[in-house]
mmCIF file of C-alpha atoms and ligand atoms in Angstrom:
data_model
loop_
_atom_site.group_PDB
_atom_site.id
_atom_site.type_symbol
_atom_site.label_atom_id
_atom_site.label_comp_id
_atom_site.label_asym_id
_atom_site.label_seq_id
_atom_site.Cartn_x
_atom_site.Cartn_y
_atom_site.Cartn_z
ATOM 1 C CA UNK A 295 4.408 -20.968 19.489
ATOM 2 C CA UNK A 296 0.754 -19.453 19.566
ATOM 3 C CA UNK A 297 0.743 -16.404 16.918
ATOM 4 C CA UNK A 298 -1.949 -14.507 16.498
ATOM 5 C CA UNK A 299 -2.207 -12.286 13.125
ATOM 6 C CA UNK A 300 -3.970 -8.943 13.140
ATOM 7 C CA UNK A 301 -4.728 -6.741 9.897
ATOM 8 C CA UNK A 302 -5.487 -3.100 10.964
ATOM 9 C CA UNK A 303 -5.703 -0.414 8.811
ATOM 10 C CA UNK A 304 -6.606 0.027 4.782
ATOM 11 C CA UNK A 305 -6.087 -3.622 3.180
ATOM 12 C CA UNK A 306 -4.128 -4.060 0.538
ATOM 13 C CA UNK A 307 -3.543 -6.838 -2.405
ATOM 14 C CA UNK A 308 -1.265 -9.687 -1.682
ATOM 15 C CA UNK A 309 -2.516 -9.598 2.696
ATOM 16 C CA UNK A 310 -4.300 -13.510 1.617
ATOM 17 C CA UNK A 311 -0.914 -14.523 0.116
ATOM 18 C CA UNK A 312 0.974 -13.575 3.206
ATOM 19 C CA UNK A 313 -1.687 -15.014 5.631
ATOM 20 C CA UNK A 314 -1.472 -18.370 3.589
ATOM 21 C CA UNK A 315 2.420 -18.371 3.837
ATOM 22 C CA UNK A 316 2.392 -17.593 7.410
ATOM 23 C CA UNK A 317 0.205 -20.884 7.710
ATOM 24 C CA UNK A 318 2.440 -23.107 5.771
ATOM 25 C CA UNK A 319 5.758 -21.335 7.732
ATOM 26 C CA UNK A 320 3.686 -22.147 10.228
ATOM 27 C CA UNK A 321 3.099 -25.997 10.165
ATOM 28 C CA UNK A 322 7.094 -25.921 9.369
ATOM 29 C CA UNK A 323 7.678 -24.399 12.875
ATOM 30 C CA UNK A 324 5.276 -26.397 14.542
ATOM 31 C CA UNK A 325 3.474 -23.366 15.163
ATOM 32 C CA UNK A 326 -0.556 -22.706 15.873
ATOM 33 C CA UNK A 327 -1.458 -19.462 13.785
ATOM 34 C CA UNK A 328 -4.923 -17.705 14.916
ATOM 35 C CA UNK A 329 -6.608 -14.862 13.238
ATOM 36 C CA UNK A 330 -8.053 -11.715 14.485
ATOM 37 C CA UNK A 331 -11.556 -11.419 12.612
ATOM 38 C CA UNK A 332 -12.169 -7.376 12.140
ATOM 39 C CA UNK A 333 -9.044 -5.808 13.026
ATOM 40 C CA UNK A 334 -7.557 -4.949 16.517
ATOM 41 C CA UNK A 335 -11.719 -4.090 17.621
ATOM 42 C CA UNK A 336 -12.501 -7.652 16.284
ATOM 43 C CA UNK A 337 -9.224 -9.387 18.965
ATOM 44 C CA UNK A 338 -10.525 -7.460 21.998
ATOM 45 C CA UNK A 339 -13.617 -8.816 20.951
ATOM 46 C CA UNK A 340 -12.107 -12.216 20.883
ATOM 47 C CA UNK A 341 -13.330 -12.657 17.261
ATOM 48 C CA UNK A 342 -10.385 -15.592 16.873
ATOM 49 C CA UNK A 343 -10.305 -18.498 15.158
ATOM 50 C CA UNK A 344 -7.448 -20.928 13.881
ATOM 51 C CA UNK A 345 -5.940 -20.667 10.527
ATOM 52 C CA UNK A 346 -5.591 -23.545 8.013
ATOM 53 C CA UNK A 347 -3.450 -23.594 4.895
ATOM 54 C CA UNK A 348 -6.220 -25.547 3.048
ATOM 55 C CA UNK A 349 -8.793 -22.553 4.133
ATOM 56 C CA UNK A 350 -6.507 -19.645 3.250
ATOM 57 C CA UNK A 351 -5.510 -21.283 -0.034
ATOM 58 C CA UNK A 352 -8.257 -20.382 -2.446
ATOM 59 C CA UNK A 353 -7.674 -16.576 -1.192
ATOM 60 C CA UNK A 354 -4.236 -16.067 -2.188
ATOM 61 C CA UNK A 355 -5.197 -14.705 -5.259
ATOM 62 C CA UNK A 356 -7.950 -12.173 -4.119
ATOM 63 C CA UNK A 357 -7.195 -8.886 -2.584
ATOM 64 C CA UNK A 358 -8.603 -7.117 0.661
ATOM 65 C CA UNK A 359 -8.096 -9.738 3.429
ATOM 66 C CA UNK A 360 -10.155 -13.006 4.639
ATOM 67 C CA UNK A 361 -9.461 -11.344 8.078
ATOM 68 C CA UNK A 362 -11.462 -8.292 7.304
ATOM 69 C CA UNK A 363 -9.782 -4.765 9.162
ATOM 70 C CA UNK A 364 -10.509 -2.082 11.478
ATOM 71 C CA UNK A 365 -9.443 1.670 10.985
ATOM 72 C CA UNK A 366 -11.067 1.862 14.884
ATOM 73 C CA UNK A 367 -8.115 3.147 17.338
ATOM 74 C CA UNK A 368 -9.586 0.739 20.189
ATOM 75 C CA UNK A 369 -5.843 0.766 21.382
ATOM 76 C CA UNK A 370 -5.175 4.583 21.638
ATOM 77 C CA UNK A 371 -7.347 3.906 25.105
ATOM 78 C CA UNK A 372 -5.088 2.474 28.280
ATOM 79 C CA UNK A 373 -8.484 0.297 28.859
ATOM 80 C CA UNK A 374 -8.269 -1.159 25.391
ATOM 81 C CA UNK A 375 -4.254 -2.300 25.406
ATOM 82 C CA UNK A 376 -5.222 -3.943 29.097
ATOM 83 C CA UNK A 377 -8.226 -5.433 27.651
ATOM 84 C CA UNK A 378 -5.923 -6.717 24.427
ATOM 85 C CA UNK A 379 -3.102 -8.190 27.167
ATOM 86 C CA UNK A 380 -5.956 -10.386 28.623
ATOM 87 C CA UNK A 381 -7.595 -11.370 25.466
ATOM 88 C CA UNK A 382 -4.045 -12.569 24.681
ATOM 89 C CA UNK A 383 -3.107 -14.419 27.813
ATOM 90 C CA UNK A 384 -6.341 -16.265 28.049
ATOM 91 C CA UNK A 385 -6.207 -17.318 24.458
ATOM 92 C CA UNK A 386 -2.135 -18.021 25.590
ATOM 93 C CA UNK A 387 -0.667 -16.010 22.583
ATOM 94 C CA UNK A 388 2.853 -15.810 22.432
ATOM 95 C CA UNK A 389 2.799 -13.436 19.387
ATOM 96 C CA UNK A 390 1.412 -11.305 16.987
ATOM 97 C CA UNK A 391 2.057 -10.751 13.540
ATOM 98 C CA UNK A 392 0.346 -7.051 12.992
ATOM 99 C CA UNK A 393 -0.249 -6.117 8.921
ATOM 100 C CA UNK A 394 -0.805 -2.121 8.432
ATOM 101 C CA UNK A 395 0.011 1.042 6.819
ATOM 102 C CA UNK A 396 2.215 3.946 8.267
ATOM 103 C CA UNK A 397 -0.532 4.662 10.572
ATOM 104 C CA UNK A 398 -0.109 1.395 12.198
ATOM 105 C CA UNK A 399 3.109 0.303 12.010
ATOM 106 C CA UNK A 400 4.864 3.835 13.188
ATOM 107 C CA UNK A 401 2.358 3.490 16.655
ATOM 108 C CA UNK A 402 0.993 0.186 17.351
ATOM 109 C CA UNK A 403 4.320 -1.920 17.405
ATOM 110 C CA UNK A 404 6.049 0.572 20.028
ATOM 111 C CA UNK A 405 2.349 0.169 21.889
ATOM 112 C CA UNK A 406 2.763 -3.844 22.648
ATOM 113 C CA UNK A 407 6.527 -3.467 23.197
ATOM 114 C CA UNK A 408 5.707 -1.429 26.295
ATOM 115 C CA UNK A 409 2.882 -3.871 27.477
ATOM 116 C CA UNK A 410 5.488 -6.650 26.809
ATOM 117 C CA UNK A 411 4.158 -8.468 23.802
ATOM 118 C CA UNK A 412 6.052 -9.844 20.902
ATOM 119 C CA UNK A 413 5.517 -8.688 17.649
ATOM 120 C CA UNK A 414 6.462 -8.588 14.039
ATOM 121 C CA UNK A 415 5.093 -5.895 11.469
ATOM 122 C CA UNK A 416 4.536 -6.210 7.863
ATOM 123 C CA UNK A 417 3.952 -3.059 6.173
ATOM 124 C CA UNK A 418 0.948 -3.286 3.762
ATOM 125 C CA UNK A 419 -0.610 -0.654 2.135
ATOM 126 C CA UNK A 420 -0.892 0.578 -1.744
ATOM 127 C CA UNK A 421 0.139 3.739 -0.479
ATOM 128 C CA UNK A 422 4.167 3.019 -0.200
ATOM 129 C CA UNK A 423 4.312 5.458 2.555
ATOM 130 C CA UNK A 424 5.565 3.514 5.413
ATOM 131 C CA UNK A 425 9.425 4.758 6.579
ATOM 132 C CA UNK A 426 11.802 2.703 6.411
ATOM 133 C CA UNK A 427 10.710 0.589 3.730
ATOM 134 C CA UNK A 428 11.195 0.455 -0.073
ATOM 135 C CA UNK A 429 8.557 -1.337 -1.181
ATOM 136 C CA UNK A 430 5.021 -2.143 0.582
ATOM 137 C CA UNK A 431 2.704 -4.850 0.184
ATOM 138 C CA UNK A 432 0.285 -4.483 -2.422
ATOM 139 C CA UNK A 433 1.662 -0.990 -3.824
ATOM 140 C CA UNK A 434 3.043 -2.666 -7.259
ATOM 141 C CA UNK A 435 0.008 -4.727 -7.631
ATOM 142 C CA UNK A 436 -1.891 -1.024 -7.150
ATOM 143 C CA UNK A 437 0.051 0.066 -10.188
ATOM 144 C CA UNK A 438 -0.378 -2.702 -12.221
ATOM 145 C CA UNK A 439 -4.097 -1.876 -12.030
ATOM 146 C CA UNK A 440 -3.553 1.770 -12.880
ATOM 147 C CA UNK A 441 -1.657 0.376 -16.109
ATOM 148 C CA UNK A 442 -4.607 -1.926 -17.336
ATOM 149 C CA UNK A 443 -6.532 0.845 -17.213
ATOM 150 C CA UNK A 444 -4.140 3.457 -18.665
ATOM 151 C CA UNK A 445 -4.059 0.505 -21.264
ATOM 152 C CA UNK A 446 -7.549 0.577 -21.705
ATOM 153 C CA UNK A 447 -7.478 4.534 -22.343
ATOM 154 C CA UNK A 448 -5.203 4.658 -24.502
ATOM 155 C CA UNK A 449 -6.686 1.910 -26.936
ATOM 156 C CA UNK A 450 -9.834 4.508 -27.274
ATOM 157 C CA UNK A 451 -7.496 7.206 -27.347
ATOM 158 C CA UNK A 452 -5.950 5.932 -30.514
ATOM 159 C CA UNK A 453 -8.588 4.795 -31.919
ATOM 160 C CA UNK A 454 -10.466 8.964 -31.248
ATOM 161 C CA UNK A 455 -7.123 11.428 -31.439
ATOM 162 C CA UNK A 456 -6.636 14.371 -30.424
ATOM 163 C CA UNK A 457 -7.934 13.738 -26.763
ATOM 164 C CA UNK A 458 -6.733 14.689 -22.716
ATOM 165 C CA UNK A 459 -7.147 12.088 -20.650
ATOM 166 C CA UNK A 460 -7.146 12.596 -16.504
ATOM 167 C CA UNK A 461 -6.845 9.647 -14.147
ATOM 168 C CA UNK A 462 -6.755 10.229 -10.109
ATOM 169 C CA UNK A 463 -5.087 6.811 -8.570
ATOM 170 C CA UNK A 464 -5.676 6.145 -4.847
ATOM 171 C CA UNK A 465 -2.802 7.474 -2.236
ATOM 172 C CA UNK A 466 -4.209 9.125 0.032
ATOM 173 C CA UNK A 467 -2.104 12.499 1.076
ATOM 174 C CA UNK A 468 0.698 10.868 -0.793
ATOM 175 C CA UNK A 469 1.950 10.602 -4.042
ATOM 176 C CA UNK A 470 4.112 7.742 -4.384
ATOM 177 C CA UNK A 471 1.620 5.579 -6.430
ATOM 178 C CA UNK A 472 0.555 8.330 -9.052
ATOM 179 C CA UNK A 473 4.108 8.878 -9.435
ATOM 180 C CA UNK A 474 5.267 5.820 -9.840
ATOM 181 C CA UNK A 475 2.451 4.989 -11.953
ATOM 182 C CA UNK A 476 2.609 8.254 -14.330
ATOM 183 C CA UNK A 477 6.740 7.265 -15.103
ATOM 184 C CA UNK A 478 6.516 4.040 -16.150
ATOM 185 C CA UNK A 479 3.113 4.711 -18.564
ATOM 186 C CA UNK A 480 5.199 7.443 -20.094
ATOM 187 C CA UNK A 481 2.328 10.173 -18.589
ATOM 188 C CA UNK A 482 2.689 13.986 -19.597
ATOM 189 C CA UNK A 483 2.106 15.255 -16.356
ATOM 190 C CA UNK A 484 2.398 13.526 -12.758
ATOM 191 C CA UNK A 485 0.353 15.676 -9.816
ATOM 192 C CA UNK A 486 1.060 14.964 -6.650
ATOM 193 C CA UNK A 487 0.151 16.142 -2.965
ATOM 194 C CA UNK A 488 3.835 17.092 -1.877
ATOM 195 C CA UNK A 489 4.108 19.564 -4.915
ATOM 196 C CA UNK A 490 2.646 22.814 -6.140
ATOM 197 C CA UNK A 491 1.902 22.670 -9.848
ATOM 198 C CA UNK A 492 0.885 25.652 -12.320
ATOM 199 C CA UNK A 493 -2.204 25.003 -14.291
ATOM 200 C CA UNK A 494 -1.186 27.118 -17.872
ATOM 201 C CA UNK A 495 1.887 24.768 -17.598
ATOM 202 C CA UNK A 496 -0.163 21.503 -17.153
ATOM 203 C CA UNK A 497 -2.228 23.087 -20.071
ATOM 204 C CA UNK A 498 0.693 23.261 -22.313
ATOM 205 C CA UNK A 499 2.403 19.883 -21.636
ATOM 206 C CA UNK A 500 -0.682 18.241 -22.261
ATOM 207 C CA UNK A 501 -1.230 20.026 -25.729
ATOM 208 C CA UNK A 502 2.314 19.213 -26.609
ATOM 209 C CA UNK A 503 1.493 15.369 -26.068
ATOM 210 C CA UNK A 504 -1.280 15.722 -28.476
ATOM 211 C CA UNK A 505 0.547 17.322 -31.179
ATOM 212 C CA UNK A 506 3.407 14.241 -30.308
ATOM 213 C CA UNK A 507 1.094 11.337 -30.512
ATOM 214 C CA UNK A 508 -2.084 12.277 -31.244
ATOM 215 C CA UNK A 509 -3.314 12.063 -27.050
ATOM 216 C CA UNK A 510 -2.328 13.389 -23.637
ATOM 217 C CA UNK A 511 -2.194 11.689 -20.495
ATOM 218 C CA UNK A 512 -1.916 13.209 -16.744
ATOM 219 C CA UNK A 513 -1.879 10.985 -13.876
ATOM 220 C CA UNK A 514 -2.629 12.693 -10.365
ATOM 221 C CA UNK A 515 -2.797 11.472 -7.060
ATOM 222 C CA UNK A 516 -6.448 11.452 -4.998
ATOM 223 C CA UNK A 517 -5.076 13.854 -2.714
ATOM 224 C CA UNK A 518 -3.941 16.483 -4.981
ATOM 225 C CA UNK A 519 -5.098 20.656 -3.671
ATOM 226 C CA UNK A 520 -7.331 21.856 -6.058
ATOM 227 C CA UNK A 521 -7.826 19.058 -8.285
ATOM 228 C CA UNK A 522 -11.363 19.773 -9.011
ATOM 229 C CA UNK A 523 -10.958 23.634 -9.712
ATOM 230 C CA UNK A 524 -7.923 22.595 -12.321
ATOM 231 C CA UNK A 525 -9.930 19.832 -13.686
ATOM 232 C CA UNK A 526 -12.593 22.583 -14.405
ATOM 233 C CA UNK A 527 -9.656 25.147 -15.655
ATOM 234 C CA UNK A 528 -7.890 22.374 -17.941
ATOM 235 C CA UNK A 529 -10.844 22.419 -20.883
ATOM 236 C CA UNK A 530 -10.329 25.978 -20.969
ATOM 237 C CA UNK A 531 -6.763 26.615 -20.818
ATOM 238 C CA UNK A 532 -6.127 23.629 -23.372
ATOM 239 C CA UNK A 533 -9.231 24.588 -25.516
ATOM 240 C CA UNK A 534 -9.657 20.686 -25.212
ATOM 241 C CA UNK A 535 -12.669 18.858 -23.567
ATOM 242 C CA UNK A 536 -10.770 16.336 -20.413
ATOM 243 C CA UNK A 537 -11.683 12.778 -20.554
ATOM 244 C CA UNK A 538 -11.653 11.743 -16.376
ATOM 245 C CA UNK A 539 -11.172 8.193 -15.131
ATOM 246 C CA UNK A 540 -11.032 7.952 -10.881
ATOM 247 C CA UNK A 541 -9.653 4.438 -9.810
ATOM 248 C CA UNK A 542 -11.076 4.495 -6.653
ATOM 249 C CA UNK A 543 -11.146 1.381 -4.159
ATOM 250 C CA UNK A 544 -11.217 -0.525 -7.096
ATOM 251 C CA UNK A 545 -7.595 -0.071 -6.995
ATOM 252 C CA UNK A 546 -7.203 -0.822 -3.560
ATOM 253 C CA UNK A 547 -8.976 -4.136 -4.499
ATOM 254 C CA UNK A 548 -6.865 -5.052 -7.462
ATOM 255 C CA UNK A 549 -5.097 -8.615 -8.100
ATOM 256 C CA UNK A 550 -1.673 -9.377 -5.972
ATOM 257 C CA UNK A 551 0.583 -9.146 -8.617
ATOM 258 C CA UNK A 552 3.631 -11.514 -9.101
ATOM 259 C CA UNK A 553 5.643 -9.157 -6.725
ATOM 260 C CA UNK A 554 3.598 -8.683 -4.091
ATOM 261 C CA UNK A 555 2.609 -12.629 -3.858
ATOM 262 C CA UNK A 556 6.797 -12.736 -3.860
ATOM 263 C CA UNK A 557 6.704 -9.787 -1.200
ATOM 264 C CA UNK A 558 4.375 -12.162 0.810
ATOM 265 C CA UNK A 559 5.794 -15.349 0.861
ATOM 266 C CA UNK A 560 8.819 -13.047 1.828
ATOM 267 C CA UNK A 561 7.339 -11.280 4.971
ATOM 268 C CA UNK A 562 5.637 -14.622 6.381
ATOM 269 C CA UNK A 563 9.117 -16.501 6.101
ATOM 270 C CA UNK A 564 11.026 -13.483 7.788
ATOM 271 C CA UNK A 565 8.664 -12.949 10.413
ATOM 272 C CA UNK A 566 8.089 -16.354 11.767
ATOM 273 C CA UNK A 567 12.136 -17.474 11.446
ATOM 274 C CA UNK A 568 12.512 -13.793 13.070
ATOM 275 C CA UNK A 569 10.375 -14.729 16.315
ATOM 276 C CA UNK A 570 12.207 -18.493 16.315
ATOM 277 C CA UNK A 571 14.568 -16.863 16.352
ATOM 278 C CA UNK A 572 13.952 -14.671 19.818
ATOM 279 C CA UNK A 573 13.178 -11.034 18.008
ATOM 280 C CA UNK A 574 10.396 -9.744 20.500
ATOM 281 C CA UNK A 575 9.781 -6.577 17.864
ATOM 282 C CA UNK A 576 10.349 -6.061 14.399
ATOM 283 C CA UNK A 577 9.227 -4.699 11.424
ATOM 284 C CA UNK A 578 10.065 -6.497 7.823
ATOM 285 C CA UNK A 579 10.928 -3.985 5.595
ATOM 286 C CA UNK A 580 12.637 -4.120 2.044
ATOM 287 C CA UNK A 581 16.329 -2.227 1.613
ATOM 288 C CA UNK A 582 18.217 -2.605 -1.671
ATOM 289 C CA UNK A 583 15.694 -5.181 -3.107
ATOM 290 C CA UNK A 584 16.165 -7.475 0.119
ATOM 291 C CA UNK A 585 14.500 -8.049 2.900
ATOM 292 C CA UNK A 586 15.442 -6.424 6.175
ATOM 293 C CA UNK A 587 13.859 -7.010 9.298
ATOM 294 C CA UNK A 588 13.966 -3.561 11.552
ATOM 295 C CA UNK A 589 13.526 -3.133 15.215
ATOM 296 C CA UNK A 590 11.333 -0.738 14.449
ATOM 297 C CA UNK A 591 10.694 2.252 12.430
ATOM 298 C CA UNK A 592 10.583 4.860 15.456
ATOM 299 C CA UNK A 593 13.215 7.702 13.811
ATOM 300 C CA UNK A 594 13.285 6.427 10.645
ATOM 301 C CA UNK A 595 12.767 9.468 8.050
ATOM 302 C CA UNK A 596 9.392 10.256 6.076
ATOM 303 C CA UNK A 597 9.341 8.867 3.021
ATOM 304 C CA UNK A 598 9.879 11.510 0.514
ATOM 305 C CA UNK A 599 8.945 11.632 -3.553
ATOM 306 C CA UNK A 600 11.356 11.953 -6.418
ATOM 307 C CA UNK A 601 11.733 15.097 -7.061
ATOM 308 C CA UNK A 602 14.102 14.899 -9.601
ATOM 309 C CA UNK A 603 11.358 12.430 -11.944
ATOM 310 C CA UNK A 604 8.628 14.532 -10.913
ATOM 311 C CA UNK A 605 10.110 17.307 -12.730
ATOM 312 C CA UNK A 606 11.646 15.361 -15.338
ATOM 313 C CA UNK A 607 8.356 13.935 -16.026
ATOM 314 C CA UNK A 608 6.370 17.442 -15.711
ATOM 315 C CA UNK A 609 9.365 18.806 -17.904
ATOM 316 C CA UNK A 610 10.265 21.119 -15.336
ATOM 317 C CA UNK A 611 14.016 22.387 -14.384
ATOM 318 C CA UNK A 612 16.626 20.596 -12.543
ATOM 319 C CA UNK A 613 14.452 17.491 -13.951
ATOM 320 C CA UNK A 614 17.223 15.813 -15.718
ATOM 321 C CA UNK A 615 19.163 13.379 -13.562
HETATM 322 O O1 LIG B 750 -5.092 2.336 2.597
HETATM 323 C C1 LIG B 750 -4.652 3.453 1.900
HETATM 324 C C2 LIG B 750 -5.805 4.073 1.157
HETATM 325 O O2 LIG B 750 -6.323 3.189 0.199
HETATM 326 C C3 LIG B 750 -5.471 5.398 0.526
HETATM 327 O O3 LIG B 750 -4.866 5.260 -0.721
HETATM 328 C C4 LIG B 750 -6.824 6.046 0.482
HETATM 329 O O4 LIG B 750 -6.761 7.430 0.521
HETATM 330 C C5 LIG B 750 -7.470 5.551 1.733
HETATM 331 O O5 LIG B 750 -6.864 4.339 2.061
HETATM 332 C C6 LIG B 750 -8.945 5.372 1.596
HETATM 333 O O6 LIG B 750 -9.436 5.015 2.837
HETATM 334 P P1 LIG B 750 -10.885 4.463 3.083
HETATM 335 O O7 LIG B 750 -10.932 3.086 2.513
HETATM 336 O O8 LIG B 750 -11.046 4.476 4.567
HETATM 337 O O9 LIG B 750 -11.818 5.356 2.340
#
């Protein structure tokens, strides 16, 4: 077969180590695996070339994607999916292995089912938003980052007690990461988009931490209403100056950790057996701690936060399950 892979959307760590397995799955299958360079723009372009294991092999430890990506909607036009069926017969593509976010995957696989092409999706994105899917590529090596540096803050804030320290993760209008994050560092306060919070409350827990252990740590996702105005409110409300650390892309840009490089190997093996195998759509997604390839994620529910550790974090009621 003639498979083309496309990364569209926000990269995310551990897209290299997939790209690299699909290559070696590939010579297995007796397969020729191209590359889109730049996203679905870069394909209509017919930015293509052929991917090598030996090539791809010194990226499988670096994050963001050798492909490079495209946010650009060049398929939302009926000219650009005509233009991307004759870009892909000329180049004789039989087909495409598509990497994204929920963006992507909910509206681009359905897209090439309809012209007729085969695809596979593998949802990547630090965000963990994508329905239908436990676990997305690069989201745990996202957190890992966030922990080095909670690591890193909480060294100093031993070291100088009696301090609040803020930290905004990435996430976009979700709050899956800051969440996840804030439980397993043992934060005093998780913020997140999906929930209303009350400042003299965030005030209070994080004065409680300092009395506990000497510091205070809230975790809040980028995306949170009114961060800035309760950032400003916190100093005066706590009587304590905040201490404010913003991840950023830096985040987004973070090493694949073990999981994800696991998560990778994963997807590439799934999706090429899956198209041997005479799937013409599908989306690999993780249920139970396994992988599960889906037809496709049209009905499949939002993905929702915890409620239940949100509150038990933020030490609010009905928090205790
Ligand atoms: O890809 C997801 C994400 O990293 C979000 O967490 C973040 O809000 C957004 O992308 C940032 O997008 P951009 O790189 O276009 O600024």
């Amino acid at each position: 077969m003639r498979i083309i892979t496309v990364v569209s959307g926000g990269d995310a760590p551990g897209i290299n180590a997939a790209l690299y397995h699909l290559a070696l799955q590939a010579v297995r299958h007796g397969d020729t695996l191209l590359g889109a360079l730049g996203g679905f723009p870069g394909l209509l372009n017919e930015r293509i070339e052929t991917l090598e294991q030996g090539a791809l092999l010194p990226w499988i430890g670096l994050a963001g994607t050798y492909l490079q990506s495209s946010r650009e909607p060049v398929l939302a036009q009926p000219a650009g999916r005509a233009q991307l069926a004759e870009v892909l017969a000329r180049h004789q593509v039989d087909a495409l292995v598509v990497f994204g976010g929920n963006g992507t995957l909910r509206h681009i696989p359905p897209l090439l089912a309809e012209l007729g092409l085969v695809s596979i999706g593998l949802p990547t994105t630090i965000d963990n938003d994508v329905p239908g899917t436990e676990a997305t590529l690069g989201f745990f090596s996202a957190c890992d980052f966030a922990h080095r540096t909670i690591d890193g803050i909480r060294a100093t804030g031993h070291a100088l007690q009696g301090r609040i320290f803020t930290m905004e993760t990435l996430g976009g209008d979700t709050g899956y990461l800051a969440l996840e994050v804030a439980h397993s560092a043992g934060a005093d306060v998780a913020l997140i988009p999906e929930m209303s919070y009350d400042a003299a409350h965030v005030a209070a827990r994080l004065k409680a931490g300092i009395e506990q252990r000497g510091q205070a740590l809230m975790v809040y996702s980028e995306g949170l209403p009114g961060k800035q105005a309760l950032l400003d409110a916190l100093p005066v409300l706590a009587g304590i100056r905040i201490r404010d650390t913003r991840l950023g892309h830096a985040q987004r840009g973070s090493t694949p950790s073990h999981y994800d490089r696991w998560l990778a190997a994963q997807m590439a093996r799934h999706a090429l057996t899956s198209l041997h195998e005479g799937r013409r759509s599908g989306v690999i997604c993780v249920e139970g701690g396994r992988i599960v390839v889906r037809d496709s994620l049209i009905g499949m529910p939002p993905r929702q936060p915890d409620l239940h550790l949100y509150n038990w974090i933020n030490a609010l009621p009905q928090g205790d399950t």
